[in-house]
Short mmCIF file of C-alpha atoms in Angstrom, two decimals:
data_model
loop_
_atom_site.label_atom_id
_atom_site.label_comp_id
_atom_site.label_asym_id
_atom_site.label_seq_id
_atom_site.Cartn_x
_atom_site.Cartn_y
_atom_site.Cartn_z
CA MET A 135 119.62 -15.45 40.10
CA ALA A 136 117.34 -15.13 37.09
CA LEU A 137 113.65 -14.95 37.89
CA ASN A 138 111.19 -17.59 36.76
CA ALA A 139 107.58 -18.44 37.56
CA ARG A 140 108.64 -19.97 40.90
CA THR A 141 111.16 -17.35 42.04
CA MET A 142 109.23 -14.16 41.27
CA PRO A 143 108.86 -11.85 44.28
CA ASP A 144 105.78 -12.36 46.43
CA GLU A 145 105.09 -8.63 46.57
CA GLU A 146 102.17 -7.62 44.38
CA LEU A 147 102.26 -4.20 42.70
CA PHE A 148 99.23 -4.61 40.43
CA TYR A 149 96.19 -6.07 42.15
CA GLY A 150 92.54 -5.40 42.84
CA HIS A 151 92.03 -4.27 39.24
CA LYS A 152 88.81 -4.63 37.28
CA ALA A 153 90.17 -6.54 34.28
CA CYS A 154 88.10 -9.25 32.64
CA PRO A 155 88.74 -12.83 33.80
CA GLY A 156 91.70 -14.28 31.93
CA CYS A 157 93.00 -10.89 30.79
CA GLY A 158 96.42 -11.41 29.19
CA ALA A 159 97.38 -7.75 29.50
CA SER A 160 96.90 -7.78 33.27
CA LEU A 161 99.23 -10.78 33.50
CA ALA A 162 101.86 -8.85 31.54
CA VAL A 163 101.61 -5.76 33.76
CA ARG A 164 101.61 -7.82 36.96
CA ALA A 165 104.72 -9.77 35.95
CA ALA A 166 106.55 -6.68 34.71
CA LEU A 167 106.05 -4.76 37.94
CA LYS A 168 107.22 -7.72 39.99
CA VAL A 169 110.50 -7.58 38.06
CA LEU A 170 110.81 -3.78 38.05
CA GLY A 171 109.93 -3.38 41.73
CA PRO A 172 108.18 -0.75 43.88
CA ASN A 173 110.43 2.13 42.73
CA ALA A 174 109.21 1.85 39.15
CA VAL A 175 107.19 4.83 37.91
CA ALA A 176 104.51 3.85 35.40
CA ALA A 177 102.56 5.75 32.78
CA LEU A 178 99.61 4.35 30.86
CA PRO A 179 97.52 5.90 28.08
CA ALA A 180 93.82 5.37 27.49
CA GLY A 181 93.41 1.65 27.14
CA CYS A 182 92.44 -1.53 28.94
CA MET A 183 95.01 -1.27 31.71
CA SER A 184 94.26 2.35 32.57
CA ALA A 185 90.53 1.64 32.43
CA VAL A 186 90.80 -1.26 34.88
CA GLY A 187 93.67 0.06 37.00
CA PHE A 188 92.46 3.56 37.89
CA ASN A 189 88.99 3.26 39.42
CA PHE A 190 88.39 6.04 41.96
CA PRO A 191 88.83 5.70 44.85
CA GLN A 192 90.75 2.48 44.26
CA LEU A 193 94.16 2.46 42.55
CA ALA A 194 95.36 -0.98 41.43
CA PHE A 195 99.03 0.08 41.31
CA GLY A 196 101.28 -0.34 44.33
CA ASN A 197 103.89 1.93 42.74
CA ASN A 198 103.59 5.46 41.37
CA ALA A 199 101.45 5.44 38.23
CA MET A 200 99.57 7.94 36.09
CA ILE A 201 97.35 8.13 33.00
CA THR A 202 98.64 9.89 29.88
CA PRO A 203 96.93 11.26 26.77
CA PHE A 204 96.36 8.48 24.25
CA ALA A 205 99.09 9.52 21.81
CA SER A 206 101.67 10.61 24.37
CA THR A 207 102.83 7.63 26.41
CA ALA A 208 106.48 7.80 25.38
CA ALA A 209 106.56 11.60 25.60
CA VAL A 210 105.19 11.50 29.15
CA LEU A 211 107.76 8.84 30.06
CA SER A 212 110.49 11.12 28.74
CA GLY A 213 109.18 13.97 30.85
CA ILE A 214 108.97 11.85 34.01
CA GLU A 215 112.53 10.60 33.56
CA ALA A 216 113.88 14.09 32.85
CA GLY A 217 112.06 15.52 35.87
CA LEU A 218 113.37 12.87 38.25
CA ARG A 219 116.89 13.24 36.91
CA SER A 220 116.92 17.04 37.02
CA GLN A 221 115.78 17.04 40.65
CA GLY A 222 118.31 14.43 41.63
CA ILE A 223 115.63 12.28 43.24
CA LYS A 224 115.67 9.29 40.91
CA PRO A 225 116.06 6.40 43.39
CA ASP A 226 118.07 3.27 42.82
CA GLY A 227 116.14 0.68 40.89
CA CYS A 228 113.75 3.28 39.48
CA THR A 229 112.60 2.30 36.02
CA VAL A 230 110.34 4.73 34.17
CA VAL A 231 108.01 2.34 32.38
CA GLY A 232 105.06 2.69 30.03
CA PHE A 233 102.34 0.12 29.42
CA ALA A 234 100.32 0.68 26.25
CA GLY A 235 98.18 -1.48 24.01
CA ASP A 236 98.73 -2.30 20.38
CA GLY A 237 96.60 0.56 19.06
CA GLY A 238 98.11 3.04 21.51
CA THR A 239 101.59 1.96 20.42
CA ALA A 240 101.64 0.87 16.78
CA ASP A 241 99.10 3.45 15.64
CA ILE A 242 98.26 6.41 17.86
CA GLY A 243 101.45 6.50 19.93
CA LEU A 244 104.04 5.60 17.31
CA GLN A 245 105.25 9.15 16.73
CA ALA A 246 105.99 9.72 20.44
CA LEU A 247 107.75 6.36 20.70
CA SER A 248 109.85 7.17 17.64
CA GLY A 249 110.87 10.50 19.16
CA ALA A 250 111.86 8.92 22.48
CA ILE A 251 114.03 6.36 20.69
CA ASP A 252 115.62 9.11 18.61
CA ARG A 253 116.58 10.93 21.83
CA ASN A 254 117.52 7.62 23.50
CA ASP A 255 115.64 8.63 26.63
CA ASP A 256 116.20 6.33 29.59
CA ILE A 257 112.79 4.63 29.57
CA LEU A 258 111.24 1.20 29.14
CA TYR A 259 108.20 0.94 26.87
CA ILE A 260 106.06 -2.22 27.06
CA CYS A 261 103.39 -2.84 24.43
CA TYR A 262 100.80 -5.39 25.56
CA ASP A 263 99.40 -6.69 22.29
CA ASN A 264 95.85 -8.08 22.25
CA GLU A 265 95.60 -7.38 18.51
CA ALA A 266 92.72 -4.86 18.51
CA TYR A 267 91.37 -1.77 20.27
CA MET A 268 89.74 -3.91 22.97
CA ASN A 269 88.93 -1.15 25.46
CA THR A 270 86.72 0.76 23.02
CA GLY A 271 84.88 -2.12 21.35
CA ILE A 272 87.23 -4.55 19.57
CA GLN A 273 88.07 -2.35 16.58
CA LYS A 274 90.88 -3.25 14.17
CA SER A 275 94.35 -1.86 14.97
CA GLY A 276 97.56 -1.89 12.98
CA LEU A 277 98.49 -5.07 14.85
CA THR A 278 95.29 -6.99 14.06
CA PRO A 279 96.34 -10.02 11.99
CA TYR A 280 94.89 -10.97 8.63
CA GLY A 281 91.59 -12.82 8.84
CA ALA A 282 90.66 -11.78 12.38
CA SER A 283 87.12 -10.51 12.74
CA THR A 284 86.67 -7.18 14.57
CA THR A 285 83.75 -4.80 14.91
CA THR A 286 85.22 -2.59 12.16
CA THR A 287 86.32 -5.51 9.95
CA PRO A 288 83.60 -8.12 10.53
CA ALA A 289 84.10 -11.47 8.83
CA GLY A 290 81.45 -12.76 6.47
CA PRO A 291 80.85 -14.59 3.19
CA ALA A 292 82.53 -11.87 1.11
CA HIS A 293 85.20 -10.74 3.56
CA PRO A 294 87.73 -12.61 5.71
CA GLY A 295 87.80 -10.03 8.51
CA SER A 296 90.97 -7.95 8.76
CA PHE A 297 92.34 -7.62 5.25
CA THR A 298 95.83 -6.43 6.18
CA GLN A 299 98.80 -8.24 7.69
CA LYS A 300 100.01 -7.44 11.18
CA LYS A 301 102.30 -4.39 11.23
CA GLN A 302 105.93 -5.39 11.93
CA LEU A 303 106.27 -3.20 15.00
CA PHE A 304 109.30 -4.97 16.46
CA GLN A 305 111.24 -4.44 13.22
CA ILE A 306 110.06 -0.82 12.94
CA VAL A 307 111.36 -0.08 16.45
CA ALA A 308 114.63 -1.91 15.75
CA ALA A 309 115.11 0.11 12.55
CA HIS A 310 115.62 3.16 14.79
CA GLY A 311 118.78 1.57 16.22
CA ILE A 312 117.21 1.31 19.68
CA PRO A 313 119.58 -0.07 22.35
CA TYR A 314 117.31 -3.03 23.16
CA ALA A 315 114.03 -4.44 21.88
CA ALA A 316 112.38 -7.80 22.42
CA THR A 317 109.23 -9.77 21.74
CA ALA A 318 107.58 -11.99 24.34
CA SER A 319 104.37 -13.79 25.25
CA VAL A 320 102.58 -14.36 28.55
CA GLY A 321 102.46 -18.01 27.47
CA TYR A 322 106.25 -18.21 27.84
CA MET A 323 106.64 -16.40 31.13
CA ALA A 324 110.25 -17.42 31.87
CA ASP A 325 111.32 -15.88 28.56
CA PHE A 326 109.35 -12.70 29.31
CA LEU A 327 110.85 -12.39 32.79
CA LYS A 328 114.38 -12.81 31.45
CA LYS A 329 113.84 -10.04 28.91
CA LEU A 330 112.30 -7.78 31.55
CA GLU A 331 115.34 -8.27 33.77
CA ARG A 332 117.67 -7.48 30.91
CA ALA A 333 115.75 -4.35 29.95
CA ARG A 334 115.58 -3.24 33.60
CA ASP A 335 119.35 -3.37 33.95
CA MET A 336 120.12 -1.40 30.78
CA SER A 337 119.98 2.34 30.09
CA GLY A 338 118.59 4.24 27.14
CA THR A 339 115.31 3.45 25.42
CA ARG A 340 114.16 -0.15 25.69
CA PHE A 341 111.10 -1.77 24.17
CA ILE A 342 109.27 -5.05 24.82
CA HIS A 343 106.37 -6.22 22.66
CA VAL A 344 104.46 -8.88 24.61
CA MET A 345 101.60 -10.97 23.23
CA ALA A 346 98.66 -10.76 25.64
CA PRO A 347 95.53 -12.58 24.38
CA CYS A 348 92.08 -11.19 25.14
CA PRO A 349 89.36 -13.81 25.82
CA VAL A 350 86.57 -11.33 25.04
CA GLY A 351 87.98 -9.95 21.79
CA TRP A 352 89.44 -13.23 20.54
CA GLY A 353 86.52 -15.38 21.62
CA PHE A 354 87.87 -18.19 23.78
CA PRO A 355 87.21 -19.33 27.40
CA SER A 356 88.89 -17.12 30.00
CA ALA A 357 90.68 -20.11 31.54
CA ASP A 358 92.59 -20.70 28.28
CA THR A 359 94.59 -17.44 28.10
CA VAL A 360 98.02 -18.81 28.94
CA ASP A 361 97.47 -21.85 26.73
CA VAL A 362 96.45 -19.63 23.79
CA ALA A 363 99.43 -17.34 24.41
CA LYS A 364 101.70 -20.37 24.26
CA GLU A 365 100.00 -21.83 21.21
CA ILE A 366 100.37 -18.66 19.13
CA VAL A 367 104.14 -19.05 19.60
CA ASP A 368 104.08 -22.80 18.95
CA THR A 369 102.22 -22.29 15.66
CA GLY A 370 104.79 -19.70 14.53
CA LEU A 371 102.18 -16.96 14.28
CA TRP A 372 104.18 -15.06 16.91
CA PHE A 373 107.92 -15.18 17.46
CA LEU A 374 110.26 -14.66 20.40
CA ALA A 375 113.29 -12.52 19.58
CA GLU A 376 115.67 -9.81 20.71
CA TYR A 377 117.39 -6.89 19.02
CA GLU A 378 120.54 -5.21 20.31
CA GLY A 379 121.44 -1.80 18.92
CA PRO A 380 124.91 -0.91 17.61
CA GLY A 381 125.98 0.59 20.93
CA VAL A 382 125.19 -2.66 22.76
CA CYS A 383 126.39 -5.39 20.42
CA GLY A 384 129.27 -3.43 18.86
CA LYS A 385 128.21 -4.28 15.32
CA PRO A 386 127.04 -1.75 12.70
CA GLY A 387 123.30 -1.82 12.25
CA GLY A 388 122.59 -3.86 15.37
CA LYS A 389 121.86 -7.56 15.76
CA PHE A 390 118.65 -9.62 15.69
CA ARG A 391 118.39 -12.94 17.50
CA LEU A 392 115.60 -15.49 17.71
CA THR A 393 115.28 -16.63 21.33
CA ARG A 394 113.11 -19.53 20.23
CA ASN A 395 113.63 -21.16 16.84
CA PRO A 396 111.54 -24.34 16.60
CA LYS A 397 112.31 -26.97 14.00
CA SER A 398 108.62 -27.32 13.19
CA PHE A 399 105.33 -25.60 14.01
CA ALA A 400 102.09 -26.80 15.51
CA PRO A 401 99.22 -26.78 12.97
CA ILE A 402 97.51 -23.42 12.74
CA GLU A 403 93.93 -24.55 12.11
CA PRO A 404 93.17 -25.89 15.63
CA TYR A 405 94.65 -22.71 17.12
CA LEU A 406 92.61 -20.44 14.86
CA ARG A 407 89.36 -22.42 15.10
CA ARG A 408 89.34 -22.27 18.90
CA GLN A 409 88.83 -18.50 18.58
CA LYS A 410 85.52 -17.01 17.48
CA ARG A 411 87.29 -14.20 15.62
CA TYR A 412 88.46 -16.77 13.04
CA SER A 413 85.33 -18.94 12.97
CA ALA A 414 84.12 -17.55 9.62
CA ASP A 415 87.44 -17.87 7.78
CA ALA A 416 87.51 -20.15 4.76
CA ASP A 417 90.26 -22.68 4.08
CA THR A 418 91.81 -20.29 1.53
CA ASP A 419 92.16 -17.67 4.28
CA LEU A 420 93.94 -20.18 6.49
CA GLU A 421 96.28 -20.98 3.61
CA LEU A 422 97.11 -17.28 3.21
CA ILE A 423 97.79 -16.97 6.96
CA GLU A 424 100.10 -19.99 6.86
CA ALA A 425 101.90 -18.74 3.75
CA ALA A 426 102.54 -15.35 5.33
CA ARG A 427 103.90 -17.08 8.44
CA ASP A 428 106.25 -19.24 6.39
CA ALA A 429 107.54 -16.25 4.41
CA GLN A 430 108.27 -14.30 7.58
CA TRP A 431 110.11 -17.20 9.20
CA GLU A 432 112.15 -17.82 6.07
CA HIS A 433 113.32 -14.22 6.19
CA MET A 434 114.05 -14.27 9.92
CA ARG A 435 116.03 -17.49 9.76
CA GLU A 436 118.11 -16.19 6.87
CA ALA A 437 118.71 -12.66 8.13
CA TRP A 438 118.80 -13.07 11.91
CA VAL A 439 121.17 -15.00 14.16
#
């Protein structure tokens, strides 16, 4: 039976951590490990989840887990999987999984992830996206959206904040012909769990890009995390989709599919204004954000299933 918010296992494999109240990334890791189970072996680079999950003498992981160099998450995953396989000790239900932030994935760790996909190593890579380098001071990453204020792209009268659009990481990964890739959000947990289950039961390199809002970096009350994570999907500023590589779907070039395709979107201004990182944006900036959203959705609806 497919898991949902009411049928998830009671066993906790990520607890006692030191994450901020309302941390979206901790929700993503907690849910993922519930699906993957106690035999999962995790690797995490420098980032929020390693900073809050490995506090000597307390380890927040109930399964085997280790910290990797910042740029090397996927390479370390490949090594773990190869070592377990070569020794013949890889247990049933053992998923080798990486948890890395947006900067550690889309920027610093992209070369290692690309190499793992090229080799089709039997690993699952999960990017928890809070849209900035939150662990080191809320600096802009390649996944920071246009108009968001960060400590390295502060918003002001002459500058909207981040001046670049969010890097299309999901499409970049899919362009490798990866067996399976998906996007998700902690605001739509049933969808996330379904994609985790699917990735768990496949072989080869799998990738899930999950939106995980950060109350501190985004500037909203910590009790609102799930609501914000839902609203970013409802406004169309984040999308839920899957990609199946040629070896899975049997079609040349692979297949994209929107797993949620709303007929209309919630207005973006209330969503943006509830976050301090957008509080300085002018109406023209909001228009640019909305126009970029509409252009992306037009392309997805035309080119994807």
